[in-house]
Amino acid sequence: MRTFNLSDYLLQYLDKTSDTPRNRQLYRLMRQAILDRVLPPDTRLPSSRDLANELQISRNTVLYAYEQLLAEGYVEARAGSGTYVADTVPDTVFMPPTPRGSNAAVSDWAQLSQRGHRLVAHAGASPQQWGAFVPGVPDVTRFPHKIWSSLQSKIWRNPAVATLTYGGGGGYQPLREVVAEYLKGSRSVDCEAGQVVITNGIHQSIDLCLRLLSDPGDVAWVEDPCYWGARNLLTASGITIRPIRVDPEGICPDHADLAVVPRFIFVTPSHQYPLGMVMSLARRRSLLEYAKTHGCWIIEDDYDSEFRYNGRPLASLQGMDSDERVLYMGTFSKTMFPGLRLGYLVLPPSLKQPFVTGMEELHRSGQAPLQATMAEFMIQGHFSSHIRKMRLLYGARLEILQQEIARHFADDVQVVGTDAGLHLALRLPEKCDDQLIAGQAREQGVIVRPLSSYYHVPDSRNAGLVLGYACVNDANIAPAFDVLARIIRRHL
Amino acid sequence: MRTFNLSDYLLQYLDKTSDTPRNRQLYRLMRQAILDRVLPPDTRLPSSRDLANELQISRNTVLYAYEQLLAEGYVEARAGSGTYVADTVPDTVFMPPTPRGSNAAVSDWAQLSQRGHRLVAHAGASPQQWGAFVPGVPDVTRFPHKIWSSLQSKIWRNPAVATLTYGGGGGYQPLREVVAEYLKGSRSVDCEAGQVVITNGIHQSIDLCLRLLSDPGDVAWVEDPCYWGARNLLTASGITIRPIRVDPEGICPDHADLAVVPRFIFVTPSHQYPLGMVMSLARRRSLLEYAKTHGCWIIEDDYDSEFRYNGRPLASLQGMDSDERVLYMGTFSKTMFPGLRLGYLVLPPSLKQPFVTGMEELHRSGQAPLQATMAEFMIQGHFSSHIRKMRLLYGARLEILQQEIARHFADDVQVVGTDAGLHLALRLPEKCDDQLIAGQAREQGVIVRPLSSYYHVPDSRNAGLVLGYACVNDANIAPAFDVLARIIRRHL
């Protein structure tokens, strides 16, 4: 059982396209699994021969990794009975002495600290950020760049001193104000400008929450499946993740979960990522009540709910919260363009001052010309107008994609998450290896993310593919899906 | 002795202009001092009456703070002998239960985690970032904003898809290339573009180093005095700071220091901050040798060495390093304008890949249009030309300021750090209270930073003032210094 999970885990993360030799990758993944206690002390490792077979790699590759782990004390050999995870794992990453006076390649990662290693070990960002079917990327070719550029030029014609020197940690005041107005009106967020902190996106917003409100060892509930970025940031900050399953009403903690009071509850109530359901009103009420009773912080990630094609969006969870437990975050990456690097965090009143200070200490503040341009873009109505246009565009693309899916497949794949956003998910039969399908698709130029990779523990019951349809031209959807469908068909 | 330091420490940080009541401030400062072991276990606290006298605040204010610390276990009362720092200090910050169903103001800071508290407790950024004599701010009114704006418009005329979607963690490739060229040519930095990571400034560069290369409890050597921002970021990341005195040749570790091998050595070799000396060649060699022998990382902060008025700058420390121990960082805040939020970090080859990945995971990447504008500004020669012009301008202002100082004072103040940069330091006689002088100057609209506040432990032997002269018009220097001189005179 343990053995089976290990090879599953390794298969998920071994990257055949990486420049890093396979044996180093294997060593690092296993070391991380041991440090993260995914592989607890006294776990018996499979024999090098068995693991090599399961991973379909050479036995020497496995032996190298085992020997390295042995040398560094992560595992121990017990006479006549095999290799076991050591009882006392070194609690800082062993740093081999640099050979004196030599520039000989020291392994890149071996020099990192433990938290540094956690930050980069499961890096999730894809090198490809455009084309069929990259999830989460809007059609940046439709961005009204002429309007943007002319607003920007106007701001630069006679820039005030205050916009060029260091700014305040909350961001450019007029942008905070218009963001507050926008969120009140369109998302029923209950806030005023002073509660808004402008960040460079969801990652920075999450990181700020972790830096200010948590200490290593704190527990966070995260939806299972969830956004890889949130999971990685939590792990990097030393937070213990408790994955909570989702049902059609959203996050669904069981009795055992409820007993482990978390510091944070990370949720995507408007549009579960990546499955797409909306959290029910009943579930929202329970969650707020629980957070109030136990003093948890709810982090509401409202990353793409502007694009809704069916039904009316529920108001934000933040708008229902009367106890200052919800921190609400959003991004301009989907509504504008990702390279903009602007997002916003709405804080309970009692947290606004420390967060403004925290931003200032971590990053110093500024970028007023950029933020002023964004404010003008919103004030003049270009933002709402662009969203309306893109909603029609993406809605049409979604329809084409759904037709293609229906044309190729009957009941053997299930489509979920088509009410909103920039992506949908295809659920595949249990026997399908979604990692393998995604790899084969990539070789033919079609980018999809395996659904199982969004889960805490990859499991074949969660096989599927996440497809973004926003950054594919209408005309390219059918041909690209043809390629993908042929590959999927081979695995059904 | 201990008692004397405590009240000194408290006087430094108690903020009379803050909205936070004095008793809460006192409680937080003492708690932080205990958590940071500035006040180690078993230290006897002064009586509430004595402390109130020393701080010139009411005894009730002190009693409130003591009672709060007692209730939370930070201090303990010993019968008949006074109040002592507790043996076992709670290792997470005590969080009082939120009153049920009430929005009653919970103290802003009481909700923060321990590391969050460390991040904001000693926040150093000044609310005023312009005028006589704000240190570290260039004259942004002289920035050639028309050239900038026209370059920017050109880039926005037909933006490539790759510049609008998510980018790579290292930054926009052409900017990495031109920064590498610039640093090779002007600072003798030994690097190629792949080693350059574009960040949003020195703070983010430092934070990235701490996240990737350190774990809580690691030791860092910092110069004493040093930049408040570096010190605060280190503390917030759980690093133990070991302040190292500086002499005219720069950082000067003694035998006891050398025995505590640090993870990091933070230095400003080209222009010690804030005292202004250049690290000698001999000291550089020793430092590199020590780092090589013990596997330490040297963080070289080269924040303003472009502005040198006397003598030729020494090459960067990085350029002398043949063992990949130096991480070099710089910023465009001084050479361009602070609100730009662009800086750069040059990594040893063995660290470049993890740092690129780390940036991507922490912040996702983008901002290509901004970085492309910066690259064009450099490629077309505007950057070098702007620096040349500003060097003349600031050199002239420095001269005016030095004349004013000489006109007002003879041997009773000593001027240091006039060879380079955007600021100088006035050393005052030991009896002067530089905090008080700075406060009185602020009331009259003149901003100076007390020199003692740059030291790890404020000490009247380090009384002085740090004056920036770059963001004051020539004509305003004399009148502003008149105001300051009158105040100083009262304290001599």
PDB file of C-alpha atoms in Angstrom, chain A residues 167-185 189-199 208 328 332 342-349 351-360 365-368 370-376 378-379:
ATOM      1  CA  GLY A 167       4.476  55.129  -1.506  1.00  0.00           C
ATOM      2  CA  GLY A 168       2.335  53.816   1.330  1.00  0.00           C
ATOM      3  CA  GLY A 169       1.944  50.071   1.906  1.00  0.00           C
ATOM      4  CA  GLY A 170      -1.748  49.983   1.043  1.00  0.00           C
ATOM      5  CA  GLY A 171      -1.235  51.107  -2.537  1.00  0.00           C
ATOM      6  CA  TYR A 172      -2.232  54.160  -4.546  1.00  0.00           C
ATOM      7  CA  GLN A 173      -5.199  55.674  -2.720  1.00  0.00           C
ATOM      8  CA  PRO A 174      -7.485  56.345  -5.714  1.00  0.00           C
ATOM      9  CA  LEU A 175      -7.054  52.728  -6.838  1.00  0.00           C
ATOM     10  CA  ARG A 176      -7.917  51.457  -3.362  1.00  0.00           C
ATOM     11  CA  GLU A 177     -11.057  53.569  -3.536  1.00  0.00           C
ATOM     12  CA  VAL A 178     -12.233  52.436  -6.933  1.00  0.00           C
ATOM     13  CA  VAL A 179     -11.469  48.783  -6.110  1.00  0.00           C
ATOM     14  CA  ALA A 180     -13.557  49.110  -2.932  1.00  0.00           C
ATOM     15  CA  GLU A 181     -16.424  50.613  -4.969  1.00  0.00           C
ATOM     16  CA  TYR A 182     -16.174  47.904  -7.583  1.00  0.00           C
ATOM     17  CA  LEU A 183     -16.168  45.065  -5.044  1.00  0.00           C
ATOM     18  CA  LYS A 184     -19.074  46.550  -3.116  1.00  0.00           C
ATOM     19  CA  GLY A 185     -21.123  46.879  -6.268  1.00  0.00           C
ATOM     20  CA  VAL A 189     -17.944  42.844  -0.509  1.00  0.00           C
ATOM     21  CA  ASP A 190     -18.445  44.903   2.635  1.00  0.00           C
ATOM     22  CA  CYS A 191     -15.491  47.294   2.730  1.00  0.00           C
ATOM     23  CA  GLU A 192     -14.115  50.764   2.461  1.00  0.00           C
ATOM     24  CA  ALA A 193     -10.890  51.856   0.746  1.00  0.00           C
ATOM     25  CA  GLY A 194      -8.779  51.647   3.907  1.00  0.00           C
ATOM     26  CA  GLN A 195      -9.347  47.884   4.064  1.00  0.00           C
ATOM     27  CA  VAL A 196      -7.989  47.345   0.554  1.00  0.00           C
ATOM     28  CA  VAL A 197      -4.307  46.541   0.074  1.00  0.00           C
ATOM     29  CA  ILE A 198      -3.025  46.480  -3.511  1.00  0.00           C
ATOM     30  CA  THR A 199      -0.640  43.564  -4.089  1.00  0.00           C
ATOM     31  CA  LEU A 208       1.255  38.273   3.172  1.00  0.00           C
ATOM     32  CA  TYR A 328     -11.040  38.401   0.601  1.00  0.00           C
ATOM     33  CA  PHE A 332      -6.615  41.624 -12.234  1.00  0.00           C
ATOM     34  CA  LEU A 342      -1.912  43.610  -9.784  1.00  0.00           C
ATOM     35  CA  GLY A 343      -4.303  42.127  -7.274  1.00  0.00           C
ATOM     36  CA  TYR A 344      -6.092  43.190  -4.125  1.00  0.00           C
ATOM     37  CA  LEU A 345      -6.655  41.946  -0.612  1.00  0.00           C
ATOM     38  CA  VAL A 346      -9.611  43.133   1.490  1.00  0.00           C
ATOM     39  CA  LEU A 347      -8.984  42.945   5.223  1.00  0.00           C
ATOM     40  CA  PRO A 348     -11.166  42.953   8.288  1.00  0.00           C
ATOM     41  CA  PRO A 349     -10.887  46.460   9.790  1.00  0.00           C
ATOM     42  CA  LEU A 351      -6.136  43.884  10.416  1.00  0.00           C
ATOM     43  CA  LYS A 352      -5.786  46.736   7.963  1.00  0.00           C
ATOM     44  CA  GLN A 353      -3.020  48.623   9.726  1.00  0.00           C
ATOM     45  CA  PRO A 354      -0.661  45.699  10.315  1.00  0.00           C
ATOM     46  CA  PHE A 355      -1.129  44.526   6.725  1.00  0.00           C
ATOM     47  CA  VAL A 356      -0.311  47.939   5.287  1.00  0.00           C
ATOM     48  CA  THR A 357       2.798  48.009   7.466  1.00  0.00           C
ATOM     49  CA  GLY A 358       3.674  44.434   6.548  1.00  0.00           C
ATOM     50  CA  MET A 359       3.539  45.204   2.815  1.00  0.00           C
ATOM     51  CA  GLU A 360       5.739  48.215   3.337  1.00  0.00           C
ATOM     52  CA  SER A 365       5.734  50.487  -1.855  1.00  0.00           C
ATOM     53  CA  GLY A 366       5.383  52.440  -5.033  1.00  0.00           C
ATOM     54  CA  GLN A 367       4.292  51.730  -8.598  1.00  0.00           C
ATOM     55  CA  ALA A 368       1.917  54.653  -8.343  1.00  0.00           C
ATOM     56  CA  LEU A 370       0.871  51.845 -12.879  1.00  0.00           C
ATOM     57  CA  GLN A 371      -1.779  51.861 -10.155  1.00  0.00           C
ATOM     58  CA  ALA A 372      -2.976  55.296 -11.252  1.00  0.00           C
ATOM     59  CA  THR A 373      -3.428  53.999 -14.795  1.00  0.00           C
ATOM     60  CA  MET A 374      -5.441  51.074 -13.461  1.00  0.00           C
ATOM     61  CA  ALA A 375      -7.606  53.438 -11.406  1.00  0.00           C
ATOM     62  CA  GLU A 376      -8.320  55.619 -14.458  1.00  0.00           C
ATOM     63  CA  MET A 378     -11.756  51.582 -13.993  1.00  0.00           C
ATOM     64  CA  ILE A 379     -13.100  55.074 -13.364  1.00  0.00           C
TER      65      ILE A 379
END
